XYZ file of C-alpha atoms in Angstrom:
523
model
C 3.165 70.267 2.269
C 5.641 67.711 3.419
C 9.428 67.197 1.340
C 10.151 64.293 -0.237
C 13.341 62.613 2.399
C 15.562 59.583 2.273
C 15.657 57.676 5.086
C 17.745 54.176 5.304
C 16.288 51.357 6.883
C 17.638 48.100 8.428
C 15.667 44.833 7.843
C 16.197 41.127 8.083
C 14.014 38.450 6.134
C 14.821 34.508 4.787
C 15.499 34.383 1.132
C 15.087 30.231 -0.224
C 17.770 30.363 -1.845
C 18.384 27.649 -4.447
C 20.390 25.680 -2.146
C 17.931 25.891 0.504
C 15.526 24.882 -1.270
C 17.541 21.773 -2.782
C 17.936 20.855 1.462
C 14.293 21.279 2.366
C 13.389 19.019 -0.960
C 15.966 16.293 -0.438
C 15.147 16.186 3.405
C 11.163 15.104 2.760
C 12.704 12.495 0.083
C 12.585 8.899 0.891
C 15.208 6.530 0.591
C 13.912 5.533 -3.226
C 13.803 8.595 -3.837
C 16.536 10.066 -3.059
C 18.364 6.875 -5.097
C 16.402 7.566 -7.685
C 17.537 11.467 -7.294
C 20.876 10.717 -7.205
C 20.873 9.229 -10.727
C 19.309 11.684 -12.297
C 22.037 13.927 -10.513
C 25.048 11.530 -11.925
C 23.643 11.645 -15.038
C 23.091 15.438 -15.232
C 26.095 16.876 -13.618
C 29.625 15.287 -14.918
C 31.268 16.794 -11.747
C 29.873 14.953 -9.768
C 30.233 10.936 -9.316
C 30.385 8.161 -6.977
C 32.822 6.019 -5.374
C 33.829 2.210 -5.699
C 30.598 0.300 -4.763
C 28.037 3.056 -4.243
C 26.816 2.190 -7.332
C 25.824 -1.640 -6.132
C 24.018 -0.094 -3.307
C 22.287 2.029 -5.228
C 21.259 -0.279 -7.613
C 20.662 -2.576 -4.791
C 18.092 -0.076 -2.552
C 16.335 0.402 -5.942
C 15.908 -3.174 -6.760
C 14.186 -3.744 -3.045
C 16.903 -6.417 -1.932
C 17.127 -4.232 1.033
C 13.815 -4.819 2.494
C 12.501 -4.821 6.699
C 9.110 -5.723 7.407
C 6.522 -3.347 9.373
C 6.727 -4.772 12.805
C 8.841 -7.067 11.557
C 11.555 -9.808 12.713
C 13.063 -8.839 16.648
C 16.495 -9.088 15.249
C 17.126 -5.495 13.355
C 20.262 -7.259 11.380
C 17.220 -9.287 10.139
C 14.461 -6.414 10.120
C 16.960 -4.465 7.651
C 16.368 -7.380 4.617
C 13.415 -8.833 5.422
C 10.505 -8.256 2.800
C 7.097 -7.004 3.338
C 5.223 -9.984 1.296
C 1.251 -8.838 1.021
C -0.193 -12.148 0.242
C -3.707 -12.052 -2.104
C -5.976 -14.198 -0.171
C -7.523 -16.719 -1.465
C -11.382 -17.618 -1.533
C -12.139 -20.595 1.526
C -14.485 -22.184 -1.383
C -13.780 -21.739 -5.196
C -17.369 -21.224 -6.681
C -18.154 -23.457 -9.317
C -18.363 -21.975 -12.321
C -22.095 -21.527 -14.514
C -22.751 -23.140 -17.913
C -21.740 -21.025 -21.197
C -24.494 -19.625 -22.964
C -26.171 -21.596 -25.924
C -24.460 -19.153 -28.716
C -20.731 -20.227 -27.673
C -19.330 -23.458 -27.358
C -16.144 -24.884 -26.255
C -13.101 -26.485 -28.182
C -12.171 -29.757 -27.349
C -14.654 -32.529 -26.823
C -15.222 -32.202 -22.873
C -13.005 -28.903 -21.774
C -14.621 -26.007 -20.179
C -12.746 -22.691 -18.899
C -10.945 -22.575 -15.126
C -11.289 -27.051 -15.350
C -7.275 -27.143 -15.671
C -8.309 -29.178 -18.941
C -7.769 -26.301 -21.837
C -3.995 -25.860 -20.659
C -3.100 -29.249 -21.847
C -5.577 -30.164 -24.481
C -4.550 -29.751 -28.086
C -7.912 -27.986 -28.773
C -7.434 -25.431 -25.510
C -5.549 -23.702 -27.956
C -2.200 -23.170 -25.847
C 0.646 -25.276 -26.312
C 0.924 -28.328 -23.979
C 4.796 -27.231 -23.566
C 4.331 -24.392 -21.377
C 3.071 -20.928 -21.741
C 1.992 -19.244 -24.849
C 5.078 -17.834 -26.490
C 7.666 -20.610 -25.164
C 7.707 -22.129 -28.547
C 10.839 -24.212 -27.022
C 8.998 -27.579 -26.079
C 10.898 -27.223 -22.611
C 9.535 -24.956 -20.279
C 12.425 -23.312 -17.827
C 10.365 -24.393 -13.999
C 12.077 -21.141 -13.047
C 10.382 -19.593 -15.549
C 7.295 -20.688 -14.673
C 7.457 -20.414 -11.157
C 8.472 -16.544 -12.643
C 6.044 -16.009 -14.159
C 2.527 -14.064 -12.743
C -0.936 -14.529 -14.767
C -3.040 -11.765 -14.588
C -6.486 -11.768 -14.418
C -6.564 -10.198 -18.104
C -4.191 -13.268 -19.017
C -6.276 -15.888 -17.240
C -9.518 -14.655 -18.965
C -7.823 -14.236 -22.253
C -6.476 -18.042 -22.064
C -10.044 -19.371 -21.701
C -11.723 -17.122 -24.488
C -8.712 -19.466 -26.366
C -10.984 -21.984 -26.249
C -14.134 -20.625 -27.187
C -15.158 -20.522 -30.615
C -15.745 -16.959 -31.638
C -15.954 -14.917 -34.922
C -13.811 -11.871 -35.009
C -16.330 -8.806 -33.738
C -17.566 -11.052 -30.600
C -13.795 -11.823 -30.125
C -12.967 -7.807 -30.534
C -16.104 -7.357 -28.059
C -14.756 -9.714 -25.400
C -11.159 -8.751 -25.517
C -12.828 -4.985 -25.183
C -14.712 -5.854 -21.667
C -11.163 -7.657 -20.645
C -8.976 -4.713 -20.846
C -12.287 -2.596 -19.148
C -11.877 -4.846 -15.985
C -10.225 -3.320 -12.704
C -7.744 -5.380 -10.605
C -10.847 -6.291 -8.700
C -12.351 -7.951 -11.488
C -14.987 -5.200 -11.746
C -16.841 -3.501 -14.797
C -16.650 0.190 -13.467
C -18.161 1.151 -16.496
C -22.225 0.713 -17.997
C -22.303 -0.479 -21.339
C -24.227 2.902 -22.375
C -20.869 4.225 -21.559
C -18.141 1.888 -23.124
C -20.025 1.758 -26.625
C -20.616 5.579 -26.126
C -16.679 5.872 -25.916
C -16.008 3.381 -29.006
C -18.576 5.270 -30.578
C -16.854 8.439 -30.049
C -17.910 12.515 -30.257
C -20.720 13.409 -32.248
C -24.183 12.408 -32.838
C -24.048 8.373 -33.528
C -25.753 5.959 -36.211
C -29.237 4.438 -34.012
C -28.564 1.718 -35.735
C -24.761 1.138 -35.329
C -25.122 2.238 -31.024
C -28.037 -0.316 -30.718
C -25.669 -3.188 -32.607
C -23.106 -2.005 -30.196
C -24.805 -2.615 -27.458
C -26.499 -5.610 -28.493
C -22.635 -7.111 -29.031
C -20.983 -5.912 -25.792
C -24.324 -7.442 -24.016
C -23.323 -10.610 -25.550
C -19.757 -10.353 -24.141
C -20.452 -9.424 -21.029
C -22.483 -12.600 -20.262
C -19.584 -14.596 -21.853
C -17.463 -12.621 -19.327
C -19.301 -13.551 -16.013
C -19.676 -17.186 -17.452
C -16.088 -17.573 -16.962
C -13.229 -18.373 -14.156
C -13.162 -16.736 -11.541
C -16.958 -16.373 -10.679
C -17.985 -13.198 -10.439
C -15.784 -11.360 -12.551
C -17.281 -8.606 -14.972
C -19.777 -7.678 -12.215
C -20.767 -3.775 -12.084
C -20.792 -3.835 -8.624
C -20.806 -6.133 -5.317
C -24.333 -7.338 -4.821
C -24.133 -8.603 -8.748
C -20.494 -9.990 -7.647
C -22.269 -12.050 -4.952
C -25.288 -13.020 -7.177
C -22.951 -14.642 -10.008
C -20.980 -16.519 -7.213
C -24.031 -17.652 -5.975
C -25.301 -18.460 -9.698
C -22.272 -20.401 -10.133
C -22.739 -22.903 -6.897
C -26.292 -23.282 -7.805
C -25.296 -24.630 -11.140
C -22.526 -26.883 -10.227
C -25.226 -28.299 -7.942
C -22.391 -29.002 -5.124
C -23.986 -27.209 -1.767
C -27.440 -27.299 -0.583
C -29.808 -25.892 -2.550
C -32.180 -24.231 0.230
C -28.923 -22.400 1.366
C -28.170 -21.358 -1.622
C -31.684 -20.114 -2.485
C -31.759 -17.962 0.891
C -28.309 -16.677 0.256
C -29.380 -15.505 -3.315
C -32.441 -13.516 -1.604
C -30.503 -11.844 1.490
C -28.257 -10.643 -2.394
C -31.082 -8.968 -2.872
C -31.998 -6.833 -0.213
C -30.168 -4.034 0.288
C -26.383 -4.330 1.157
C -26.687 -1.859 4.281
C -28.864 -4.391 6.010
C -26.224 -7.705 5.251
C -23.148 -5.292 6.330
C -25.076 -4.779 10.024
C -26.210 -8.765 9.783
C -30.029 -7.263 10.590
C -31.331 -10.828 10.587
C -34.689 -10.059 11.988
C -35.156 -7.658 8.608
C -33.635 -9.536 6.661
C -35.782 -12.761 7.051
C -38.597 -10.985 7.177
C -37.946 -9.552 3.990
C -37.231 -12.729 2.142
C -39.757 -14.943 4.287
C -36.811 -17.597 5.702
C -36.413 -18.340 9.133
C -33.852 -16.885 11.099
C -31.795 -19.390 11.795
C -31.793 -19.883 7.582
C -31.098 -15.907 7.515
C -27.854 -16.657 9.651
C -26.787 -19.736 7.666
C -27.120 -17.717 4.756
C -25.118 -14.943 6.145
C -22.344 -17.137 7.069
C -22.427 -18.617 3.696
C -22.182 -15.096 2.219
C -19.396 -14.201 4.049
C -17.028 -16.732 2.331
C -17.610 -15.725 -0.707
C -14.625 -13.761 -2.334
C -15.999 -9.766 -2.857
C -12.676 -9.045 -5.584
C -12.884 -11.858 -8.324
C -9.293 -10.754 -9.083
C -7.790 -10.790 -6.083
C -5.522 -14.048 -6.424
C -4.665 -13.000 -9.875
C -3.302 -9.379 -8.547
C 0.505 -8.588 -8.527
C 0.612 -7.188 -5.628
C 3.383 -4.553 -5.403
C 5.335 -5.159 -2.344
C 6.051 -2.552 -0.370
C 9.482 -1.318 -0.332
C 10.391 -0.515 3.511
C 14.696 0.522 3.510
C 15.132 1.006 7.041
C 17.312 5.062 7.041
C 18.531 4.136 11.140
C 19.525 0.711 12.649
C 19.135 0.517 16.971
C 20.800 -1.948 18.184
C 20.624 -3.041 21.816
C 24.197 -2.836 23.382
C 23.707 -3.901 27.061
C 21.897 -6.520 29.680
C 18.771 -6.025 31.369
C 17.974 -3.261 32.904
C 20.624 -1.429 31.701
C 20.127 -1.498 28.354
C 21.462 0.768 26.084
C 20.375 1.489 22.228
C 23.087 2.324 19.741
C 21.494 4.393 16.906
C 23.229 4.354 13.627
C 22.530 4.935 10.146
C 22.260 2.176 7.505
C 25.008 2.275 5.260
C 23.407 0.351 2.755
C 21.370 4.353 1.743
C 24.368 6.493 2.057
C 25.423 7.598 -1.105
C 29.048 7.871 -1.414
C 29.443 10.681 -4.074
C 32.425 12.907 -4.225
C 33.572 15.482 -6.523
C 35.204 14.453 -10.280
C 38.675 15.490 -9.594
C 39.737 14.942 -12.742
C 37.451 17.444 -14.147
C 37.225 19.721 -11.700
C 41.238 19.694 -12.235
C 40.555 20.733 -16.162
C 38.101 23.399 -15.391
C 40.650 25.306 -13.195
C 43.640 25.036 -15.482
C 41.468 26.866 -18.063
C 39.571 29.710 -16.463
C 38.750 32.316 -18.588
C 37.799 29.966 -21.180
C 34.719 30.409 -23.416
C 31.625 28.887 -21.485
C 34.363 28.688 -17.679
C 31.241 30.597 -16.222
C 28.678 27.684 -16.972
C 30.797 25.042 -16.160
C 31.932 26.611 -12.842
C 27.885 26.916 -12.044
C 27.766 23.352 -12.407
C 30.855 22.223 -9.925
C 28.971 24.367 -7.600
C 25.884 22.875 -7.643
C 27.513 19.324 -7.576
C 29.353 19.988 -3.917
C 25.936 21.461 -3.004
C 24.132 18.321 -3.416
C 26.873 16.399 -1.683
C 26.565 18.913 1.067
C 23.297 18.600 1.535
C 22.996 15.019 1.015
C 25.159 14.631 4.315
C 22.927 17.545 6.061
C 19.823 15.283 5.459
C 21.698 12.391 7.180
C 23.058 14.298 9.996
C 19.591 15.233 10.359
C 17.660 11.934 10.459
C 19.985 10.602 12.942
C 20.293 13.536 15.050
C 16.196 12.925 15.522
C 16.571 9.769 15.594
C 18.551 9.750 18.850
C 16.299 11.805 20.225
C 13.382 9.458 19.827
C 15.368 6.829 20.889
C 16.366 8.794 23.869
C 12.879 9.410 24.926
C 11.290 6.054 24.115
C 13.910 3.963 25.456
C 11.182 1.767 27.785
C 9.326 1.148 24.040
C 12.131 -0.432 23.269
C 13.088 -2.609 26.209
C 9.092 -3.379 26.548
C 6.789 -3.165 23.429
C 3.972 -0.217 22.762
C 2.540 -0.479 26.047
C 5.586 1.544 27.461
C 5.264 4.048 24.764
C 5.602 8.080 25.986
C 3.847 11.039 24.631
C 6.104 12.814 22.477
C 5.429 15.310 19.704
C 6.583 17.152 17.139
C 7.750 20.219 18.756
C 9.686 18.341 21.917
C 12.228 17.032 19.864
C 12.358 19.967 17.726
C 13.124 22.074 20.805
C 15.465 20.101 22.385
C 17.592 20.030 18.659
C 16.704 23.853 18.166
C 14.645 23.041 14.534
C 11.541 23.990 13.248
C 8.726 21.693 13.738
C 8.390 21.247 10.189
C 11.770 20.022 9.604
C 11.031 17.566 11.954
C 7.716 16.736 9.995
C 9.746 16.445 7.134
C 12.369 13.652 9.029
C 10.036 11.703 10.121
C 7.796 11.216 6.834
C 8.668 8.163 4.882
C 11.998 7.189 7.149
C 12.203 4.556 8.655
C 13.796 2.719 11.650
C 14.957 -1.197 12.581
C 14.504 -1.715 15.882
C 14.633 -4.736 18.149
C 10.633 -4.337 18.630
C 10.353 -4.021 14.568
C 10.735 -1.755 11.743
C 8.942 1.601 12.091
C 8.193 4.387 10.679
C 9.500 7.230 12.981
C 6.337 8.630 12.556
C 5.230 5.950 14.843
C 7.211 7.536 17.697
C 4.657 10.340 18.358
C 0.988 10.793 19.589
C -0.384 12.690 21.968
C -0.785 11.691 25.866
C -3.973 10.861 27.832
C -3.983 12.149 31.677
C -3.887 9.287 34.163
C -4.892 9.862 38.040
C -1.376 10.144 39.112
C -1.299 13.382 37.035
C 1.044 12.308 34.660
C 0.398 11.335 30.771
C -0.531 8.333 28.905
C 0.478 7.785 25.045
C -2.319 7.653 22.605
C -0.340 4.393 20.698
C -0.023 2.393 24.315
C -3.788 3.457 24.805
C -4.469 1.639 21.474
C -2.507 -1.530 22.349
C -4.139 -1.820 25.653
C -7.511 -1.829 23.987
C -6.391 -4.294 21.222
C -5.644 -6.147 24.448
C -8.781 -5.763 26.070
C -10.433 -6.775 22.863
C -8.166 -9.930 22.341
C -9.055 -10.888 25.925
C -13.146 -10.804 25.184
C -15.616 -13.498 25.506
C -16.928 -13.853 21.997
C -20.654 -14.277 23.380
C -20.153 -10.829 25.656
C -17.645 -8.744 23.532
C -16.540 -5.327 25.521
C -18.754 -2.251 24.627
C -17.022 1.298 23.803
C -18.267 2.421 27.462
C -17.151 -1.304 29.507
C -13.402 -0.328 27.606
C -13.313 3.057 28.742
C -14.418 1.775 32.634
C -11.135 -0.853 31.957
C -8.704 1.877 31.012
C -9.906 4.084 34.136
C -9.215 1.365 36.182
C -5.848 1.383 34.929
C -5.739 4.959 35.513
C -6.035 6.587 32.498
C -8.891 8.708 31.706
C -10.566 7.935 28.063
C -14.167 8.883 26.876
C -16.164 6.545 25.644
C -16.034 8.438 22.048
C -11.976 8.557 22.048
C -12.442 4.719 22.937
C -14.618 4.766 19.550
C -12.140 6.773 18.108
C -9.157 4.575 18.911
C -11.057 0.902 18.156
C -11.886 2.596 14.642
C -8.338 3.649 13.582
C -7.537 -0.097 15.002
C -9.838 -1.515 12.517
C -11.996 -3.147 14.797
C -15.918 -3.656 14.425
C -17.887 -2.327 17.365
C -19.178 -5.231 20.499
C -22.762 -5.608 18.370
C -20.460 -6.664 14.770
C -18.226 -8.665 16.906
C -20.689 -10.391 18.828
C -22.179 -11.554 15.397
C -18.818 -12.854 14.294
């Protein structure tokens, strides 16, 4: 029977502390996010505050003034305030739009909804001043040019107009709020009046009046401006687009009456173009099949795509490069953009009262919260020294990317740069998610800077992103009656010496967003 013994041991492990954990969180931040972190800080801790003019910059990063665009202007001066402006496109032919039905009828003696007649007209039911609400007689033009009309807006402004008592009103206004920003219904009408209906077992006679109602609405809703809008999915989209033209009696009416067939098959067989099937199946010829397709294709598949306020995206470049010699021997300064450096410091004034009274009641808590305001400013400037440290090292290894384009672009991962800086591979994951840097090629997202490496016949490696750029190349080069095939690509880049299967060609054309040689030849 063995003694009970004590024995002392010697171990080492990592506790996260609650500093360390406060580095690893601010280091994955963004640079809107860690503005909008720093707020909250300031307005949590009174220790801690910033200097003269941080608080412009701050307010300036989170207003977007400092914007770059992806691949943006050559000039990283410009790249660092440049916006990223995602225009909605609009449709290459506005469909007409279809009668209203016989139960509604228009104010005003010859207005209808979407004819630019209703905004003006006394009985459009909007003032003639400006928009509804001015109430001034004057509208501001800056104002107006201001102001963005949603696609709820636009439809609400034409059921102005309309003539309705005050459950059809309630029932359109209901289908309205249901839309998405596409201008879809997700939603059956089984399930909206099920919702207004609400738990429980409901009154036959009350669900089937429901119904009946939101019915009513919902052909009121595709009757108006844009066409298509209130459609449960795309094929219905296309239909009431098509509706529309045939009504307004302003295209050919053959065309129009193949293009409403082809609506009707299934969509797999118009998204491969299968002309052969598909005039088969609607008994046209095939050149009508193609002239239908081509017809389809400029129809607009999101009703509420001009109407959508598209949120720009925010890009605040963390590092500026900057090219500092001639030629051949350039050189790239990397520095970081002072426009996100917080410039926080400790409250002297306080900190000054908390020590001339220690031993106070409540010294403790306040001392706790001194700490934890040098902490952040510590590791606020860790972060920074961070992102640029690893940012000179990508600019160290892709230094012909940025004297030639993505075509001189090296292999480089993850754990090459955090070997040669002595971190952990996830700290550099963390660095390069969400930062970003202006360059003279563009604003990218460092990111960007890594993919893996093809083997050429020299024995040396081949990035994956100058891979991609030499296909986009090959692709841009094409005849459009003979477009390249997956395989012909693959033959290309092994006559440039790198070797790339046909299925990592597939690969590569995919994540490039481009259709395979049978879609393209179509196009």
């Amino acid at each position: 029977m063995s003694r009970p013994t004590l024995a002392l041991r010697v171990s080492q492990h990592l506790t996260l502390t609650p500093q360390l954990q406060q580095s690893i969180r601010l280091l994955q931040l963004s640079t809107l996010e860690l503005a909008q972190e720093v707020g909250q800080m300031l307005a949590d801790n009174p220790f801690l505050e910033q200097e003269e003019g941080a608080e412009e910059a701050i307010e300036k990063i989170a207003e977007g003034q400092e914007m770059a665009r992806v691949s943006g202007p050559s000039d990283p001066q410009e790249a660092a305030a440049d916006v990223a402006a995602a225009e909605a496109r609009e449709p290459a032919d506005e469909p007409g739009l279809p009668d209203a039905p016989e139960q509604f009828e228009w104010q005003g003696e010859d207005s209808a909804p979407g004819d630019g007649e209703s905004d003006s007209e006394p009985g459009g039911g909007l003032s003639a001043s400006g928009p509804a609400g001015s109430g001034d007689g004057e509208a501001d033009a800056i104002d107006l040019a201001g102001h963005h009309e949603t696609l709820a807006e636009h439809l609400a402004r034409q059921a102005l107009a309309l003539r309705l008592a005050p459950e059809e009103r309630a029932a359109l206004d209901f289908l309205i709020g249901s839309l998405d920003d596409d201008g879809y219904l997700d939603d059956s009408l089984e399930a909206l009046a099920a919702g207004l209906l609400g738990e429980g077992e409901p009154d036959p006679e009350l669900a089937e009046a429901l119904g009946h109602r939101l019915a009513l609405a919902l052909a009121l809703l595709q009757s108006l401006e844009p066409a298509g809008v209130g459609a449960r999915g795309l094929a219905e989209c296309l239909a009431l687009q098509l509706r529309a033209l045939a009504q307004a009696g302003t295209h050919d009416a053959a065309l129009l009456q193949a293009a409403q067939a082809l609506c009707a098959q299934p969509l797999e067989l118009l998204a491969r173009r299968d002309v052969r099937r598909l005039s088969q199946a609607c008994g046209v010829s095939e050149e009508g099949a193609r002239a239908a397709l081509a017809f389809i294709a400029r129809l607009e598949p999101r009703p509420g795509r001009r109407f959508a306020d598209v949120q720009r995206q925010i890009i605040v470049p963390d590092v500026v490069v900057r090219r500092t010699g001639p030629g051949g021997q350039a050189g790239f300064a990397v520095q970081l953009n002072p426009d996100v450096l917080p410039r926080l410091r400790v409250h002297e004034q306080y900190a000054g009262a908390l020590r001339a009274h220690r031993g106070s009641e409540g010294h403790a808590a306040l001392q706790q919260r001194l700490q934890e305001a040098r902490w952040f400013i510590k590791n606020v400037q860790q972060r920074f020294d961070t992102i640029l440290r690893v940012s000179e090292a990508i600019v160290q290894r892709q230094k012909s990317f940025f004297v030639h384009g993505e075509l001189a672009m090296r292999p480089l991962v993850l754990r090459d740069i955090a070997d040669e800086l002595g971190l952990h591979e996830s700290t550099i994951s963390r660095v390069t998610t969400a930062k970003y840097m202006a360059t003279p090629q563009g604003t990218f997202e460092l990111k960007y800077f890594f993919g893996s490496g093809l083997g050429t016949e020299t024995g040396g490696n081949a990035s994956s992103t100058a891979v991609r750029a030499l296909i986009r190349q090959f692709i841009a080069a094409e005849s459009p009656a003979r477009p390249l095939s997956d395989s012909r690509i693959a033959e290309l880049l092994k006559e440039q010496g790198i070797e790339c299967a046909r299925r990592t060609v597939a690969k590569y054309r995919e994540a490039l967003k481009i259709a395979p040689a049978s879609l393209r030849k179509t196009l």
